[in-house]
Coordinates of N, CA, C and O in Angstrom, one line a residue:
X102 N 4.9 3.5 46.8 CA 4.9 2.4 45.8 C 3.6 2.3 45.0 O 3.7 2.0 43.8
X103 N 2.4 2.6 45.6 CA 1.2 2.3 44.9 C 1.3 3.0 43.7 O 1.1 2.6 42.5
X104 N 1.6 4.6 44.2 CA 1.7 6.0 43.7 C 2.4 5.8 42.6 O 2.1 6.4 41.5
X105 N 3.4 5.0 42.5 CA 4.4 4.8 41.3 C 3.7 3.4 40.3 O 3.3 3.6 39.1
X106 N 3.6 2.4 40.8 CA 2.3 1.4 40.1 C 1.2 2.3 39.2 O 1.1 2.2 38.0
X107 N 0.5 2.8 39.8 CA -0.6 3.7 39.3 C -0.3 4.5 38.2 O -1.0 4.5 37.2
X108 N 1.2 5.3 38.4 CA 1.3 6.2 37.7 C 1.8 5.3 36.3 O 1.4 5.4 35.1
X109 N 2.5 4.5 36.7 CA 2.9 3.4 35.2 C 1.7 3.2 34.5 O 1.6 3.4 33.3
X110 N 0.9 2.8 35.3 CA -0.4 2.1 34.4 C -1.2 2.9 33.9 O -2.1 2.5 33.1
X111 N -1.1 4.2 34.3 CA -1.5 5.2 33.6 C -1.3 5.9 32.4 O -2.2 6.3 31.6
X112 N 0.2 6.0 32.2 CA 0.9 5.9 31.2 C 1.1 5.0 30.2 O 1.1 5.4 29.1
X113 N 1.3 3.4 30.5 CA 0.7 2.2 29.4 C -0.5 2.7 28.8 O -0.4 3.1 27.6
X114 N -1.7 2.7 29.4 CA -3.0 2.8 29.2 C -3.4 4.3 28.3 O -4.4 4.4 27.6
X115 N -2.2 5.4 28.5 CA -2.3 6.7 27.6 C -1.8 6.6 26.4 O -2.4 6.9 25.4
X116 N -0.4 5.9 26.4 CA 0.0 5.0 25.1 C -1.0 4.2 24.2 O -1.7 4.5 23.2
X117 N -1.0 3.2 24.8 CA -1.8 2.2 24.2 C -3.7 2.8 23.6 O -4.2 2.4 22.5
X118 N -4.2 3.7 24.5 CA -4.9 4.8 23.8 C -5.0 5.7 22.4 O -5.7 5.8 21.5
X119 N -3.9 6.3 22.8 CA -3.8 7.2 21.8 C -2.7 7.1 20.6 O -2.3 7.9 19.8
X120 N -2.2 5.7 20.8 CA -1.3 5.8 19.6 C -1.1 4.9 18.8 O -0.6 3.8 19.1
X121 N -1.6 5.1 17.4 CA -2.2 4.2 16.6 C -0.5 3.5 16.4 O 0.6 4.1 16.5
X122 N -0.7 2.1 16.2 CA 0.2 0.9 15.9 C 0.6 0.8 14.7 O -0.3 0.6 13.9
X123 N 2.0 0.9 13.9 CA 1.9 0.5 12.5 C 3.1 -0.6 12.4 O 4.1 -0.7 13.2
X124 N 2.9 -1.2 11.7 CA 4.4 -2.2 11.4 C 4.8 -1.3 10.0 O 4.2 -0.7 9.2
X125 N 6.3 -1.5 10.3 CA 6.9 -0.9 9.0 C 7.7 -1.6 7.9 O 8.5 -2.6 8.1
X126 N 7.5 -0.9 6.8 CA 8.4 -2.2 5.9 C 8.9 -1.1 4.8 O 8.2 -0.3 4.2
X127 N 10.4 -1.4 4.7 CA 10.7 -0.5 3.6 C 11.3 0.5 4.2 O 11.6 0.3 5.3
X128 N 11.7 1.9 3.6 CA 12.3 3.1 4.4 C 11.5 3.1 5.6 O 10.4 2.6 5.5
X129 N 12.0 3.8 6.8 CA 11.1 4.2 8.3 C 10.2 5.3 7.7 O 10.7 6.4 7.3
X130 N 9.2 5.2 7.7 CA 8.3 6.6 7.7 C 7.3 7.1 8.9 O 7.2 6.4 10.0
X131 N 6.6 8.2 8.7 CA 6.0 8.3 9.9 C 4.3 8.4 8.8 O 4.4 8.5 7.6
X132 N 2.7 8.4 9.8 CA 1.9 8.5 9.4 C 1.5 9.8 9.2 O 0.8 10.0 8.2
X133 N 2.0 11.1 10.2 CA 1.9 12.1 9.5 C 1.6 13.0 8.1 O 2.3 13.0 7.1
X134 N 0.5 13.8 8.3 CA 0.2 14.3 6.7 C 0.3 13.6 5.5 O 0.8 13.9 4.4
X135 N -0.5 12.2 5.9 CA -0.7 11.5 4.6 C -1.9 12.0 3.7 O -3.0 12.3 4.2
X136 N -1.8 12.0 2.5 CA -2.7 12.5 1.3 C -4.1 11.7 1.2 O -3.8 10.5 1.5
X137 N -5.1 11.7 1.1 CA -6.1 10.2 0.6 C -5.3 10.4 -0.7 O -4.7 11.3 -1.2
X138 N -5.7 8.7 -1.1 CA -5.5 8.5 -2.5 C -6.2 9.5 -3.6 O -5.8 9.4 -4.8
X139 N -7.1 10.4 -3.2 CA -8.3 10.5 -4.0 C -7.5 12.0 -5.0 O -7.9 12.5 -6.0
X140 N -6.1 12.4 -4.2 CA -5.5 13.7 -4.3 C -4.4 13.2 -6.0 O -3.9 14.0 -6.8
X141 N -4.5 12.0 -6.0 CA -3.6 11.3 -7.1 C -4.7 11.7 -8.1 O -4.4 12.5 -9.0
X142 N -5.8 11.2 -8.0 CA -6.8 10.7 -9.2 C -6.8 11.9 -10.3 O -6.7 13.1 -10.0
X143 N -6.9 11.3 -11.4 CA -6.8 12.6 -12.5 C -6.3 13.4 -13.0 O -6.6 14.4 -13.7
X144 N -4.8 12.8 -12.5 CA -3.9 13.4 -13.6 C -2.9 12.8 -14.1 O -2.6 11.7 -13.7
X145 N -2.2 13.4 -14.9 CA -2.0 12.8 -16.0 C 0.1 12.7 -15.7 O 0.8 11.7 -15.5
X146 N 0.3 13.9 -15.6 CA 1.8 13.8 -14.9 C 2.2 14.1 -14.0 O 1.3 14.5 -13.3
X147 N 3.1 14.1 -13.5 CA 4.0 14.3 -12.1 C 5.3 14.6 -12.1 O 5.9 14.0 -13.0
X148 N 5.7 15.1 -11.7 CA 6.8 15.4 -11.5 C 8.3 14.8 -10.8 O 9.2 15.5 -10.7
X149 N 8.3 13.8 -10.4 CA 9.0 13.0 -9.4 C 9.1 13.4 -8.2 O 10.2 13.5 -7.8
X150 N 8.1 13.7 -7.5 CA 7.9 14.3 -6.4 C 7.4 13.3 -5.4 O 6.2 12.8 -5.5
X151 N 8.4 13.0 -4.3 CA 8.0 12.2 -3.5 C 6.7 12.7 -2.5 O 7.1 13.5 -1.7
X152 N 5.3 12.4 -2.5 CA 4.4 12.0 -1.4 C 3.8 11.2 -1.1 O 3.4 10.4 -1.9
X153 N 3.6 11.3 0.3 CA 2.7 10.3 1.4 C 1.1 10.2 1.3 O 0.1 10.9 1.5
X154 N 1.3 9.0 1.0 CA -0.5 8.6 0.8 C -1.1 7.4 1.4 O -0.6 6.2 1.5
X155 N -2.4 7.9 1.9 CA -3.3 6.8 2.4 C -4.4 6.3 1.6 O -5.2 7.0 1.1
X156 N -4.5 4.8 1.5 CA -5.5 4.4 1.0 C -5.9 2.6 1.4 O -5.2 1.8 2.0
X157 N -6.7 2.4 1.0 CA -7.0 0.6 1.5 C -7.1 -0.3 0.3 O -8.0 -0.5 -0.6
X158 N -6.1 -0.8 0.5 CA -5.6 -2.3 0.1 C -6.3 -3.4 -0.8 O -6.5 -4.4 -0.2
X159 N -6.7 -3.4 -1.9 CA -8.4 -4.0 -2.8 C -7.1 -5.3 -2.5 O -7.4 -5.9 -1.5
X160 N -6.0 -5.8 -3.1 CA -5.1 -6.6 -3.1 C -3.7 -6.6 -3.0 O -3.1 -5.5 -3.1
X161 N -3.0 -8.0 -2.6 CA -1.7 -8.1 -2.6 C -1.1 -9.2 -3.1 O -1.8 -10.2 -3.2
X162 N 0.4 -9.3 -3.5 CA 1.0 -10.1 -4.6 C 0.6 -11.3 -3.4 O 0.6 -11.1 -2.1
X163 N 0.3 -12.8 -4.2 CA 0.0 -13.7 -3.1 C 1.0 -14.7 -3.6 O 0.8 -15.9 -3.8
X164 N 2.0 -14.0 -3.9 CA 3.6 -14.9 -4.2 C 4.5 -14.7 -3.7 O 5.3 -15.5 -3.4
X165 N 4.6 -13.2 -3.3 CA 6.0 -12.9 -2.1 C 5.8 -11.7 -1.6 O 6.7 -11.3 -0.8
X166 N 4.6 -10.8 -1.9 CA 4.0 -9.6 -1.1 C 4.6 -8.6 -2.4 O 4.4 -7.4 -2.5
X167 N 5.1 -9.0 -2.8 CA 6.3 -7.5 -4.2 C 5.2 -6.7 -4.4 O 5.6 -5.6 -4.2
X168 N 3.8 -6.6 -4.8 CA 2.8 -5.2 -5.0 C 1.6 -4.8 -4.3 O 1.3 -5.8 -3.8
X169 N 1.0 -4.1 -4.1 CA -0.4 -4.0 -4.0 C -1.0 -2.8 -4.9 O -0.6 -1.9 -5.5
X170 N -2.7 -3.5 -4.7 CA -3.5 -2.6 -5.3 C -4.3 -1.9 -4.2 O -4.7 -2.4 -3.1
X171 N -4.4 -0.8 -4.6 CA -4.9 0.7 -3.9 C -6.6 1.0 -4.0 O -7.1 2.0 -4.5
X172 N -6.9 0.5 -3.6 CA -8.3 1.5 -4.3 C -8.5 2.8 -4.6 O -7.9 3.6 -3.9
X173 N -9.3 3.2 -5.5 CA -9.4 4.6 -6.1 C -10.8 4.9 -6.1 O -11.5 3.9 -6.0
X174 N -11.4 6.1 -6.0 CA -12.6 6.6 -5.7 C -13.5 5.8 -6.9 O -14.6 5.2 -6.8
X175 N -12.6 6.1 -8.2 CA -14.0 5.8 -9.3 C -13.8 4.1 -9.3 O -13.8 3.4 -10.4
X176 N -13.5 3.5 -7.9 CA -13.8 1.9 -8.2 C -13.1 1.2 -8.9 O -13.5 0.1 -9.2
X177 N -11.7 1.7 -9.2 CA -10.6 1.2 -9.8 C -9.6 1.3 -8.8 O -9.7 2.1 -7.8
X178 N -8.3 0.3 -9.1 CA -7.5 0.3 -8.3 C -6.3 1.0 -8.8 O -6.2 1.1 -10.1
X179 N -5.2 1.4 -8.1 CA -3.9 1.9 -8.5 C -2.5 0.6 -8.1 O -2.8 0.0 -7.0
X180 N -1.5 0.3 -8.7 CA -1.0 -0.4 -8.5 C 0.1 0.3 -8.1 O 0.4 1.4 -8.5
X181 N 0.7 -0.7 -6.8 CA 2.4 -0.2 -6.4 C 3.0 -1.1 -5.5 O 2.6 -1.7 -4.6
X182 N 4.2 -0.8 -6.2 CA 5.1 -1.8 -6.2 C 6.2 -0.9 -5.2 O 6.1 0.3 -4.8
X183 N 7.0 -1.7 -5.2 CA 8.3 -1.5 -3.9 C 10.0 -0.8 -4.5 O 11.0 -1.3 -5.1
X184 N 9.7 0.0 -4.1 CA 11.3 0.6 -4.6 C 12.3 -0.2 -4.8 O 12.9 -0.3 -3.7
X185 N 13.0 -1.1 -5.9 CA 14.3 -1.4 -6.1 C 13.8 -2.9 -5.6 O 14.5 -3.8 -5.2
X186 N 12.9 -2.9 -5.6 CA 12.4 -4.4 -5.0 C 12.9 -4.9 -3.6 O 13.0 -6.0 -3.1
X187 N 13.2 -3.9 -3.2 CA 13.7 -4.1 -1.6 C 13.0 -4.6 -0.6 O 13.7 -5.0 0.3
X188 N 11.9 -4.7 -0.6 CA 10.9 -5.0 0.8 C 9.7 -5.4 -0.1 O 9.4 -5.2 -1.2
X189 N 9.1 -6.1 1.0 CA 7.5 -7.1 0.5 C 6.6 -6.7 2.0 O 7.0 -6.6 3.2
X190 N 5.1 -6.4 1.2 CA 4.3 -5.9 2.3 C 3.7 -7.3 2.7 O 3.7 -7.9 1.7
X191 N 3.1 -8.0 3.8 CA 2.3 -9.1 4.1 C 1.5 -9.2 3.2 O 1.1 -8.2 2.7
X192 N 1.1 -10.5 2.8 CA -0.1 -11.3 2.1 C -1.3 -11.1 2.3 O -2.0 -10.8 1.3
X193 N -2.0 -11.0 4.0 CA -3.0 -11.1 4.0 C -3.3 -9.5 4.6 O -3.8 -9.7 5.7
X194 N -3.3 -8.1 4.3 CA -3.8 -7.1 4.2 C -4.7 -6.3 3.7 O -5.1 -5.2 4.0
X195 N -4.9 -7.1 2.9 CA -6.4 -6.7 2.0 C -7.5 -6.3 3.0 O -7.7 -6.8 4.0
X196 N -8.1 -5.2 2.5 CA -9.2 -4.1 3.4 C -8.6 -3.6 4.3 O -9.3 -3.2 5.2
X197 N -7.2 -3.5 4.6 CA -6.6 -2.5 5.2 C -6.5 -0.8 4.8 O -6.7 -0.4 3.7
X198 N -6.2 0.0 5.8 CA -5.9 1.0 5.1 C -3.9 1.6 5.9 O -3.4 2.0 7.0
X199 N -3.5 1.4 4.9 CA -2.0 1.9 4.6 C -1.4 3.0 4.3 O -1.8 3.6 3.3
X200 N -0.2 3.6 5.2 CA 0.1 4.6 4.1 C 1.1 4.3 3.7 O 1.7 3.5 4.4
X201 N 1.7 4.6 2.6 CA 3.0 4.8 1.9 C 3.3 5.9 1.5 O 2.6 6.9 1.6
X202 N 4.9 5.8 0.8 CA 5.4 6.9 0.8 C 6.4 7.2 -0.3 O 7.5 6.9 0.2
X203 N 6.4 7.6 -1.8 CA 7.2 7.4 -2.7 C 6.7 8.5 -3.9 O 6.3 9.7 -4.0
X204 N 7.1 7.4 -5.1 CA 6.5 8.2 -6.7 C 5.7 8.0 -7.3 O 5.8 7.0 -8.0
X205 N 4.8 8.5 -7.5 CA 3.4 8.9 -8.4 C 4.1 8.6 -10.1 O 5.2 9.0 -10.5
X206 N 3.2 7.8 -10.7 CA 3.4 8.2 -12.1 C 2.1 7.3 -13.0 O 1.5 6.4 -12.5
X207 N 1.9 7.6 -14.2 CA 1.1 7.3 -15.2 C 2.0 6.8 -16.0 O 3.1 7.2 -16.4
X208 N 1.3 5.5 -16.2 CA 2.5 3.9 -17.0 C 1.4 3.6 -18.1 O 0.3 4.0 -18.1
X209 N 2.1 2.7 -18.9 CA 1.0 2.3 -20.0 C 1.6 0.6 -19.4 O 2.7 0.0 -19.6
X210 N 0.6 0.2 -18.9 CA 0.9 -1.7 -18.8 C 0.2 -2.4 -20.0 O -1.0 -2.4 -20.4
X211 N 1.4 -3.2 -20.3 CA 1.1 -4.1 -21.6 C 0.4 -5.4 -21.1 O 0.2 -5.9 -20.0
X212 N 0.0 -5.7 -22.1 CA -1.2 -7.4 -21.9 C -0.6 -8.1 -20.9 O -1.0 -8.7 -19.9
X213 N 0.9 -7.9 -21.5 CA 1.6 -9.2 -20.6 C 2.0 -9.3 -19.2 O 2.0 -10.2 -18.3
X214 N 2.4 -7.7 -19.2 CA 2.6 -7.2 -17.8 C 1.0 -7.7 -16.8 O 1.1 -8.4 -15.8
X215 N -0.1 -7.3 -17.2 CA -1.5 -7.2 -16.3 C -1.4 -8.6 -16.3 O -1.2 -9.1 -15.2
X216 N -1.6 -9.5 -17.7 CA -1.8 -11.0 -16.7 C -0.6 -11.3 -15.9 O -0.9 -12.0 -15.0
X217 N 0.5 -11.1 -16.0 CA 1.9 -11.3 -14.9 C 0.8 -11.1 -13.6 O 0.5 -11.9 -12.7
X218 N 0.4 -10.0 -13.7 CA -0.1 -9.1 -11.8 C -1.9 -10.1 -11.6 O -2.6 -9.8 -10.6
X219 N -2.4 -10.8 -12.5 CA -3.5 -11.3 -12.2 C -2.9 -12.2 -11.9 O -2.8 -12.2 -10.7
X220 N -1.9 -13.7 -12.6 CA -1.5 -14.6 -11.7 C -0.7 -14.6 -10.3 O -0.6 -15.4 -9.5
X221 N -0.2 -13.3 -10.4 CA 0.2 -13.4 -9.0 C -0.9 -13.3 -8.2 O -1.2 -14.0 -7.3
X222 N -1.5 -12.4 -8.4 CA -3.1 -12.0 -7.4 C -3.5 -13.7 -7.3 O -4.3 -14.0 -6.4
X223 N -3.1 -14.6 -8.0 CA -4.6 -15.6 -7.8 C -5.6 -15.7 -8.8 O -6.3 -16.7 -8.6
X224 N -5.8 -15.0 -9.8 CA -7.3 -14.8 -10.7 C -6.9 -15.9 -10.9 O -5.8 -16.6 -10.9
X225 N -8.5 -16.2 -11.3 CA -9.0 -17.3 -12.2 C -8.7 -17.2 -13.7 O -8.8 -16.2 -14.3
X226 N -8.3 -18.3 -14.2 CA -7.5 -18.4 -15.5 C -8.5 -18.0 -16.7 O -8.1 -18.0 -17.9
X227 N -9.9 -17.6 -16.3 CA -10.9 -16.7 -17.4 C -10.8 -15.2 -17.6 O -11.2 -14.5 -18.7
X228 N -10.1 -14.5 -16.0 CA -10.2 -13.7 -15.4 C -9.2 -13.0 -16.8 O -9.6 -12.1 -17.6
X229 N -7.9 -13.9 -16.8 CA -6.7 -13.4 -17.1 C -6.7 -13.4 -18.5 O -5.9 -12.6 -19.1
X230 N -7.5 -14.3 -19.2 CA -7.9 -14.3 -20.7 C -8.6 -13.3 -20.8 O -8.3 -13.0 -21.9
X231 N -9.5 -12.5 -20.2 CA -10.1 -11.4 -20.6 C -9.0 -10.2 -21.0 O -9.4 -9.1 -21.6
X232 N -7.8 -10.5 -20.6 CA -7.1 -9.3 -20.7 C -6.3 -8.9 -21.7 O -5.0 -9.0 -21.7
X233 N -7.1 -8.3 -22.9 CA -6.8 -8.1 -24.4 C -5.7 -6.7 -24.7 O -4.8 -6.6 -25.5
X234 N -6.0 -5.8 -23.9 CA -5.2 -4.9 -24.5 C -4.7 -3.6 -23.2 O -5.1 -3.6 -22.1
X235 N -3.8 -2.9 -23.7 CA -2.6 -2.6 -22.9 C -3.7 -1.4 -21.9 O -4.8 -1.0 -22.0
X236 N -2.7 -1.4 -21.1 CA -4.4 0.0 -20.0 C -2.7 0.7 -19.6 O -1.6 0.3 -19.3
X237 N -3.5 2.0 -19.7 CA -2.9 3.7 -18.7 C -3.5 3.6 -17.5 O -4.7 3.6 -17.2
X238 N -2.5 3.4 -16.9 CA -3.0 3.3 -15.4 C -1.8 4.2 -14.3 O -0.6 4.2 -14.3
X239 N -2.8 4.8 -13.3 CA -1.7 5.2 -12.0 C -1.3 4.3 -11.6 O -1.9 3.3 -11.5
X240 N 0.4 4.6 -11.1 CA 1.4 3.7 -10.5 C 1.9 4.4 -9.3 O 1.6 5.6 -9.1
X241 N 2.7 3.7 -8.6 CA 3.6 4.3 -7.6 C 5.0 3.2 -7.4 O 5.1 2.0 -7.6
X242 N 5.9 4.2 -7.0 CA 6.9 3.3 -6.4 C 6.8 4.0 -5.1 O 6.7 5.2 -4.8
X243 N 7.0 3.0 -4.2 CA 6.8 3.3 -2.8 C 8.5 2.9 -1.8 O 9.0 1.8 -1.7
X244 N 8.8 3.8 -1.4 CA 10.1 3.8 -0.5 C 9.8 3.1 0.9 O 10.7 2.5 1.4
X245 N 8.5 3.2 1.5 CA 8.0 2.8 2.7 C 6.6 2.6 2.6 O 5.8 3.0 1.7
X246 N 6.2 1.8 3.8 CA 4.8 1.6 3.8 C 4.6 1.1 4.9 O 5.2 0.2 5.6
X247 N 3.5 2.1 5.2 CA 3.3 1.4 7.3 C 1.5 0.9 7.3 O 0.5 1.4 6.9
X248 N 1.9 -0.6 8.0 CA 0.7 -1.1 7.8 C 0.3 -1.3 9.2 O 1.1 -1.7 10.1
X249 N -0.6 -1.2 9.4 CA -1.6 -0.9 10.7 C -1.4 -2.6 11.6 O -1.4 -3.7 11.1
X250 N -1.3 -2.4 12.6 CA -1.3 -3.6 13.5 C -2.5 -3.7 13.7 O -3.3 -2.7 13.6
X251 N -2.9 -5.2 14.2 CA -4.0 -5.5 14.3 C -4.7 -5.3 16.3 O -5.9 -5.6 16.6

């Protein structure tokens, strides 16, 4: 009986070790051969080629979770939003690091679109007056996204 106790607790304790926790939202994905973000940066098209990427969380929609922003090496963020509007990631994951899993692309966001995504963020209503003209920016649509348990 000991022998079988022991051996359980050995096994919880090898689990709970070695296997990183994720909550999932959206298609099931696995964390496997995720990209850094940094593999996006710099270019210009894509192909519609679904891949997996890791990066941490600068923000999230703080109205119903519908986007986040990505961080990017040069100190900019990438925005991505949720396939078909199907699923919402939690509110409070900011400085996480996530992966997701979907489509890469370069968007041109208009005035109106960026302050839409600053009021949802929360900005300050100076924040969002600063925001005069349209920006090329990386996007993603994401099928899945596994976010780390705490």
């Amino acid at each position: 009986m000991k022998k079988i106790l022991f051996s359980t607790f050995l096994m919880i304790c090898t689990v709970v070790a070695f296997g990183q926790k994720y909550e999932s939202f959206g298609k099931k994905i696995n964390a496997k051969d995720a990209a850094p973000v940094s593999t996006l940066e710099g270019k210009n098209e894509f192909n519609g080629e679904v891949v997996k990427i890791e990066g941490e969380v600068e923000s999230v929609c703080q109205m119903k979770g519908c986007w986040m922003r990505i961080k990017k090496t040069d100190g900019t963020t990438m925005m991505v939003k949720f396939k078909d509007y199907d699923f919402f990631v939690p509110k409070d994951i900011a400085g996480k690091k996530v992966i997701f899993e979907g489509v890469p692309s370069v968007k041109t966001l208009s005035v109106a679109e960026q302050r839409h995504y600053a009021e949802d963020a929360k900005k300050p209503k100076e924040d969002i007056e600063k925001i005069t003209q349209d920006k090329v920016d990386l996007t993603f649509i994401a099928e899945g996204v596994l976010v780390p348990k705490n």
